[in-house]
Coordinates of C-alpha atoms in Angstrom, one line a residue:
M1 CA -2.9 -9.4 -52.8
A2 CA -2.4 -12.7 -50.9
M3 CA 0.9 -11.4 -49.6
H4 CA -0.7 -8.3 -48.3
E5 CA -3.4 -10.3 -46.6
S6 CA -0.8 -12.5 -45.0
S7 CA 1.1 -9.5 -43.8
V8 CA -2.0 -8.0 -42.2
S9 CA -2.8 -11.4 -40.6
S10 CA 0.7 -11.6 -39.2
R11 CA 0.5 -8.1 -37.7
L12 CA -2.9 -9.0 -36.1
R13 CA -1.5 -12.1 -34.6
A14 CA 1.5 -10.2 -33.3
H15 CA -0.8 -7.6 -31.7
Y16 CA -2.9 -10.3 -30.2
R17 CA 0.1 -12.0 -28.7
A18 CA 1.3 -8.6 -27.3
L19 CA -2.1 -8.1 -25.8
V20 CA -2.1 -11.5 -24.2
V21 CA 1.4 -10.8 -22.7
W22 CA 0.2 -7.5 -21.4
V23 CA -2.9 -8.9 -19.8
N24 CA -0.8 -11.6 -18.1
A25 CA 1.7 -8.9 -17.0
V26 CA -1.0 -6.8 -15.3
H27 CA -2.2 -9.8 -13.4
A28 CA 1.3 -11.0 -12.2
P29 CA 1.7 -11.2 -8.4
D30 CA 4.5 -8.6 -8.2
Y31 CA 2.5 -6.1 -10.3
L32 CA -0.7 -6.6 -8.3
A33 CA 1.3 -6.2 -5.0
A34 CA 2.8 -2.9 -6.2
K35 CA -0.6 -1.7 -7.4
A36 CA -2.3 -2.5 -4.1
E37 CA 0.3 -0.6 -2.2
D38 CA 0.4 2.4 -4.5
F39 CA -3.4 2.7 -4.6
R40 CA -4.1 1.9 -1.0
V41 CA -4.2 5.5 0.3
F42 CA -5.9 6.7 -2.9
T43 CA -8.7 4.2 -2.5
R44 CA -9.2 5.2 1.1
V45 CA -9.6 8.9 0.2
A46 CA -11.8 8.2 -2.8
L47 CA -14.1 6.1 -0.7
L48 CA -14.3 8.8 2.0
I49 CA -15.1 11.4 -0.7
T50 CA -17.8 9.0 -2.1
A51 CA -19.3 8.6 1.4
V52 CA -19.5 12.4 1.8
F53 CA -21.0 12.8 -1.7
L54 CA -23.7 10.3 -0.9
V55 CA -24.7 12.3 2.2
F56 CA -25.0 15.4 0.1
T57 CA -27.3 13.7 -2.4
I58 CA -30.0 14.3 0.2
I59 CA -30.0 17.8 -1.3
W60 CA -30.8 16.3 -4.7
D61 CA -33.7 14.4 -3.2
Y62 CA -35.2 17.5 -1.7
A63 CA -34.8 19.3 -5.0
I64 CA -36.9 16.6 -6.7
D65 CA -39.5 16.1 -4.1
P66 CA -39.3 18.2 -0.9
V67 CA -42.4 16.5 0.5
N68 CA -41.1 12.9 0.5
A69 CA -37.4 13.5 0.6
G70 CA -37.3 13.1 4.4
R71 CA -38.5 9.5 4.0
A72 CA -35.3 8.7 2.0
V73 CA -32.8 10.2 4.4
W74 CA -32.1 6.9 6.2
L75 CA -31.5 5.2 2.9
R76 CA -28.9 7.9 1.9
L77 CA -27.2 7.3 5.3
T78 CA -27.3 3.6 4.5
E79 CA -25.4 4.3 1.3
C80 CA -22.9 6.4 3.1
A81 CA -22.4 3.6 5.7
A82 CA -21.9 1.1 2.9
A83 CA -19.1 3.2 1.4
L84 CA -17.5 3.5 4.9
V85 CA -17.7 -0.2 5.5
W86 CA -16.2 -0.8 2.1
R87 CA -13.4 1.6 3.1
A88 CA -12.8 -0.3 6.3
A89 CA -12.8 -3.7 4.5
S90 CA -10.1 -2.4 2.1
W91 CA -8.0 -0.7 4.8
K92 CA -5.2 -3.2 5.2
H93 CA -5.0 -4.7 1.7
L94 CA -6.9 -3.9 -1.4
H95 CA -6.6 -7.4 -2.8
S96 CA -7.7 -9.4 0.3
A97 CA -10.8 -11.6 0.0
T98 CA -12.6 -9.2 2.3
S99 CA -11.7 -6.2 0.3
R100 CA -12.8 -7.8 -3.0
A101 CA -16.1 -9.0 -1.5
A102 CA -16.8 -5.5 -0.3
T103 CA -15.8 -4.0 -3.7
L104 CA -18.4 -6.3 -5.4
I105 CA -21.2 -6.2 -2.7
F106 CA -21.3 -2.6 -1.5
P107 CA -21.8 -0.9 -4.8
L108 CA -24.8 -3.2 -5.2
V109 CA -26.1 -2.1 -1.8
V110 CA -25.9 1.5 -3.0
S111 CA -27.6 0.7 -6.2
A112 CA -30.4 -1.1 -4.4
T113 CA -31.0 1.7 -2.0
F114 CA -30.9 4.2 -4.8
I115 CA -33.7 2.3 -6.6
A116 CA -35.7 2.3 -3.4
I117 CA -35.2 6.0 -3.0
L118 CA -36.5 6.6 -6.6
G119 CA -39.6 4.7 -5.6
L120 CA -40.2 7.0 -2.6
L121 CA -39.9 10.3 -4.6
D122 CA -42.6 11.7 -6.9
N123 CA -41.2 11.6 -10.4
G124 CA -38.2 9.8 -9.0
P125 CA -37.9 7.3 -11.9
A126 CA -38.0 10.1 -14.4
Y127 CA -35.3 12.1 -12.8
G128 CA -33.3 9.2 -11.3
V129 CA -32.3 7.2 -14.4
G130 CA -29.5 9.7 -15.0
G131 CA -28.4 9.3 -11.4
F132 CA -27.1 5.8 -12.3
L133 CA -24.3 7.6 -14.2
Y134 CA -23.0 8.6 -10.8
F135 CA -21.8 5.0 -10.5
F136 CA -19.8 5.5 -13.7
I137 CA -18.3 8.7 -12.3
F138 CA -17.2 7.2 -9.0
V139 CA -16.7 3.5 -9.4
P140 CA -13.8 3.5 -11.9
F141 CA -11.8 5.5 -9.3
L142 CA -12.9 3.2 -6.5
V143 CA -11.8 0.1 -8.3
A144 CA -8.6 1.6 -9.8
G145 CA -6.4 -0.4 -7.3
Q146 CA -8.1 -3.7 -8.1
P147 CA -6.9 -6.2 -10.8
F148 CA -8.1 -4.9 -14.2
S149 CA -10.3 -7.9 -15.0
F150 CA -12.0 -7.7 -11.5
A151 CA -12.6 -3.9 -12.0
V152 CA -14.4 -4.6 -15.3
L153 CA -16.4 -7.4 -13.6
V154 CA -17.5 -5.0 -11.0
L155 CA -18.6 -2.4 -13.6
T156 CA -20.5 -5.1 -15.5
V157 CA -22.3 -6.4 -12.4
I158 CA -23.3 -2.9 -11.4
S159 CA -24.7 -2.3 -14.9
I160 CA -26.9 -5.3 -15.0
F161 CA -27.9 -5.4 -11.4
P162 CA -30.9 -3.0 -11.6
M163 CA -32.5 -5.1 -14.4
A164 CA -31.7 -8.4 -12.6
V165 CA -33.5 -7.4 -9.4
A166 CA -36.5 -5.8 -11.2
P167 CA -38.4 -9.2 -11.4
L168 CA -38.1 -9.3 -7.6
G169 CA -40.0 -6.0 -7.3
L170 CA -37.1 -3.6 -6.9
S171 CA -37.6 -1.5 -9.9
A172 CA -39.4 1.7 -8.9
G173 CA -41.0 1.7 -12.4
L174 CA -37.8 2.6 -14.2
N175 CA -37.8 2.9 -17.9
W176 CA -35.3 0.3 -18.9
A177 CA -34.9 1.6 -22.5
V178 CA -33.8 4.9 -21.1
Y179 CA -31.6 3.1 -18.5
N180 CA -29.9 1.0 -21.1
A181 CA -29.3 4.1 -23.3
Y182 CA -27.6 5.9 -20.4
V183 CA -25.6 3.0 -19.0
W184 CA -24.4 1.0 -22.0
I185 CA -23.5 4.0 -24.1
G186 CA -21.2 5.0 -21.3
F187 CA -19.9 1.5 -20.5
A188 CA -17.5 1.0 -23.4
P189 CA -15.8 4.4 -23.1
I190 CA -15.4 4.0 -19.4
V191 CA -13.8 0.5 -19.8
A192 CA -11.6 2.0 -22.5
I193 CA -10.5 4.7 -20.0
L194 CA -9.8 1.9 -17.5
V195 CA -7.6 0.2 -20.1
L196 CA -5.7 3.4 -20.7
C197 CA -5.2 4.0 -17.0
E198 CA -4.0 0.4 -16.5
Y199 CA -1.6 0.8 -19.4
L200 CA -0.2 4.0 -18.0
Y201 CA 0.3 2.5 -14.5
W202 CA 1.9 -0.6 -16.1
R203 CA 4.4 1.7 -17.9
V204 CA 5.2 3.4 -14.6
F205 CA 5.6 0.1 -12.9
V206 CA 8.0 -1.2 -15.6
Y207 CA 10.0 2.0 -15.6
R208 CA 10.2 2.1 -11.8
G209 CA 11.5 -1.5 -11.8
Q210 CA 14.2 -0.6 -14.3
V211 CA 15.2 2.4 -12.3
E212 CA 15.3 0.4 -9.1
T213 CA 17.4 -2.3 -10.8
L214 CA 19.8 0.3 -12.1
A215 CA 20.1 1.8 -8.6
V216 CA 21.2 -1.4 -7.0
T217 CA 23.0 -3.3 -9.8
D218 CA 26.4 -3.0 -11.3
G219 CA 25.8 -2.5 -15.0
L220 CA 28.9 -4.5 -16.2
T221 CA 28.6 -7.7 -14.2
G222 CA 24.9 -7.7 -13.2
L223 CA 25.9 -8.1 -9.5
A224 CA 24.7 -5.9 -6.7
N225 CA 26.5 -2.6 -6.5
R226 CA 28.5 -1.4 -3.5
R227 CA 25.7 0.8 -2.1
Y228 CA 23.2 -2.0 -2.1
F229 CA 25.7 -4.4 -0.6
I230 CA 26.3 -2.0 2.4
V231 CA 22.6 -1.5 3.1
E232 CA 21.5 -5.1 2.6
G233 CA 24.6 -6.4 4.4
A234 CA 23.9 -4.2 7.4
R235 CA 20.3 -5.6 7.5
I236 CA 21.5 -9.2 7.3
L237 CA 24.1 -8.8 10.0
E238 CA 21.5 -7.2 12.3
G239 CA 19.3 -10.2 11.8
H240 CA 22.3 -12.5 12.7
K241 CA 22.9 -10.5 15.8
R242 CA 19.4 -11.0 17.0
G243 CA 19.5 -14.7 16.2
N244 CA 23.0 -15.1 17.6
R245 CA 24.2 -16.6 14.3
Q246 CA 27.6 -16.4 12.6
A247 CA 28.3 -14.9 9.2
S248 CA 31.4 -14.5 7.0
L249 CA 32.6 -12.1 4.3
L250 CA 34.9 -12.6 1.4
F251 CA 36.9 -9.8 -0.1
I252 CA 38.1 -10.8 -3.6
D253 CA 40.6 -9.0 -5.8
I254 CA 41.7 -10.1 -9.3
D255 CA 45.5 -10.3 -9.3
R256 CA 47.4 -8.0 -11.5
F257 CA 44.2 -6.8 -13.3
K258 CA 45.7 -3.5 -14.3
R259 CA 48.2 -5.3 -16.5
I260 CA 45.3 -6.8 -18.4
N261 CA 43.8 -3.4 -19.1
D262 CA 47.1 -1.9 -20.0
T263 CA 48.0 -4.8 -22.3
Y264 CA 44.8 -5.7 -24.0
G265 CA 42.5 -2.7 -23.5
H266 CA 39.5 -2.0 -21.3
A267 CA 37.1 -4.0 -23.5
V268 CA 39.1 -7.2 -22.8
G269 CA 39.3 -6.1 -19.1
D270 CA 35.5 -5.9 -18.9
A271 CA 35.2 -9.3 -20.5
A272 CA 37.7 -10.7 -17.9
L273 CA 35.6 -9.2 -15.1
R274 CA 32.5 -11.0 -16.5
H275 CA 34.5 -14.2 -16.8
V276 CA 35.5 -14.1 -13.1
V277 CA 31.9 -13.5 -12.1
E278 CA 30.6 -16.3 -14.3
T279 CA 33.2 -18.6 -12.7
L280 CA 32.5 -17.6 -9.1
E281 CA 28.7 -17.3 -9.2
P282 CA 28.0 -21.1 -9.2
F283 CA 29.5 -21.3 -5.7
M284 CA 26.8 -18.9 -4.4
R285 CA 23.8 -20.1 -2.5
K286 CA 20.5 -18.3 -2.7
S287 CA 21.1 -16.6 0.6
D288 CA 24.6 -15.3 -0.3
L289 CA 25.1 -11.7 -1.4
M290 CA 27.8 -11.0 -4.0
A291 CA 28.6 -7.5 -5.2
R292 CA 31.1 -5.6 -7.2
Y293 CA 32.8 -3.4 -4.6
G294 CA 34.8 -1.4 -7.1
G295 CA 37.1 -1.9 -10.1
E296 CA 38.4 -5.5 -9.9
E297 CA 37.2 -6.0 -6.3
F298 CA 34.3 -8.1 -5.2
V299 CA 32.7 -8.8 -1.8
V300 CA 30.5 -11.8 -0.8
L301 CA 28.5 -12.0 2.4
L302 CA 27.8 -15.5 3.5
P303 CA 25.0 -15.8 6.0
D304 CA 25.1 -18.6 8.6
T305 CA 28.7 -19.5 7.6
T306 CA 31.6 -20.2 9.9
D307 CA 35.1 -19.0 9.4
N308 CA 36.4 -22.4 8.3
A309 CA 33.5 -22.9 5.9
A310 CA 34.1 -19.5 4.3
F311 CA 37.8 -20.1 4.1
S312 CA 37.2 -23.5 2.3
M313 CA 34.7 -22.0 -0.1
A314 CA 37.0 -19.1 -1.0
D315 CA 39.8 -21.6 -1.8
R316 CA 37.5 -23.6 -4.0
M317 CA 36.6 -20.5 -5.8
R318 CA 40.2 -19.6 -6.3
V319 CA 41.1 -23.0 -7.7
A320 CA 38.1 -23.0 -10.0
L321 CA 39.2 -19.7 -11.6
R322 CA 42.7 -21.0 -12.1
E323 CA 41.4 -24.0 -13.8
R324 CA 39.1 -22.1 -16.2
P325 CA 41.4 -20.0 -18.4
F326 CA 40.0 -16.8 -19.9
N327 CA 39.7 -17.0 -23.7
G328 CA 39.0 -13.4 -24.3
V329 CA 42.6 -12.6 -25.4
R330 CA 42.7 -15.0 -28.3
A331 CA 42.7 -12.1 -30.7
H332 CA 45.9 -10.9 -29.1
D333 CA 47.6 -14.1 -28.0
S334 CA 47.4 -17.7 -29.1
Q335 CA 47.1 -18.9 -25.5
P336 CA 44.2 -18.2 -23.1
L337 CA 45.0 -16.2 -20.0
V338 CA 45.0 -17.7 -16.6
L339 CA 43.4 -15.4 -14.1
T340 CA 43.9 -15.7 -10.4
I341 CA 42.4 -14.0 -7.3
S342 CA 43.4 -13.2 -3.8
V343 CA 40.7 -13.5 -1.1
G344 CA 40.5 -12.1 2.4
V345 CA 38.1 -13.8 4.8
A346 CA 36.6 -12.3 8.0
S347 CA 33.8 -13.6 10.2
Y348 CA 31.1 -12.1 12.5
R349 CA 31.0 -14.2 15.7
P350 CA 28.4 -13.1 18.3
E351 CA 30.0 -15.3 20.9
A352 CA 33.3 -13.4 20.5
G353 CA 31.6 -10.1 21.1
T354 CA 32.4 -8.7 17.6
P355 CA 30.1 -5.9 16.6
A356 CA 27.5 -6.5 13.9
D357 CA 28.9 -3.8 11.7
I358 CA 29.2 -4.4 8.0
D359 CA 31.8 -1.7 7.6
L360 CA 34.1 -3.3 10.2
L361 CA 33.6 -6.7 8.6
I362 CA 34.6 -5.4 5.2
H363 CA 37.6 -3.6 6.7
A364 CA 38.7 -6.8 8.4
A365 CA 38.4 -8.8 5.2
D366 CA 40.3 -6.1 3.4
H367 CA 43.1 -6.5 5.9
A368 CA 43.1 -10.2 5.3
L369 CA 43.2 -9.6 1.5
Y370 CA 46.2 -7.3 2.0
R371 CA 48.0 -10.1 3.8
A372 CA 47.2 -12.5 0.9
K373 CA 48.6 -10.1 -1.6
N374 CA 51.8 -9.6 0.4
D375 CA 52.2 -13.4 0.7
G376 CA 52.4 -13.8 -3.1
R377 CA 48.8 -13.5 -4.4
D378 CA 46.7 -16.4 -5.6
R379 CA 45.8 -17.4 -2.1
V380 CA 43.3 -17.0 0.7
A381 CA 44.0 -15.3 4.0
R382 CA 41.7 -14.8 7.0
T383 CA 41.5 -13.0 10.3
G384 CA 42.0 -14.7 13.6
T385 CA 39.2 -16.5 15.5
Q386 CA 38.5 -13.8 18.1
G387 CA 36.9 -10.9 16.4
Y388 CA 38.5 -8.5 14.0
P389 CA 42.3 -8.5 14.6
Q390 CA 45.0 -8.4 12.0
P391 CA 45.0 -11.4 9.6
L392 CA 46.7 -14.4 11.2
E393 CA 46.4 -17.2 8.6
S394 CA 47.1 -17.4 5.0
G395 CA 46.3 -20.3 2.6
R396 CA 49.0 -21.4 0.2
P397 CA 48.0 -21.7 -3.5
H398 CA 47.6 -25.2 -4.9
A399 CA 50.1 -26.3 -7.4

């Protein structure tokens, strides 16, 4: 019995921890930014529909009291204006301070004017208590783009507001027992629906993030893939062109990699690729962009880097790999395998009139790599200093 109680307690604690993790996840900055962007247009349209609906409630007023309904028209138009002002305040960003203030204030304006309208209509309080449920029809949609905790806060404030202002004389003789029966019976299910919607959107957010990561990432090495490198590299170079700044590119190839696959198998070859990446990545700055270009080839774009600095960095990378043998062949050989790379370097120089074209820069670095391979591998070669000519210089390997 004690073991069963302990198991139940452990499961409850696990569920509680999972709930805390989820609550934190749906309030993380990247999640909230995505939510604000995704719900921006939805909220605009929903508020416009709400404004139109509030105008049409004039018909409801005339159905209850045709004699006094005309006195309430200006209040209905005030409600409509409140919804439109709320829409304007949320136009640029749903999570701005202005938008959140509007999300909290303007529903209360609508609630206050609605109570005033009920006081103008004969039998208004009797018919109008059910009208508060309109808030629970519209508001969950209107706050869908807001952080979950804030959305619940708005619903809570709206629910208690009519009773809070009653001592101030704004009550219209409402029956609070009936009001509470309407509002609070509906409150919990509506919050539960908000939780469900939040959970579903969170699932979409997580899945979309995974898909986006897969679309731009090489699955084996975790580096950017070729497609992403081309797109992002073009963007970076364009920025360097506008700022008249230099950039360099390294084209890296693992020497005699095919022999590793043929001798030890593709599983060892994959491990060797990861070993190379683990060795070279510490040389990267936050601004550098490294990608797997294909097979055993890698490219690295170095923003704000001169030809000489790129050449020096490439040579340090080459030496680091030589000095860190690969142990993934121990099951086949007693000795670790020394891996080497050949590197081609090309630079974008605005002062030389070279075009800010990522494809041309890759092509130039590839030519330099070809030179390094022809000169004996395990070395670095680079283009000349005036644009994208044939490679002119080749670094000799260290002993």
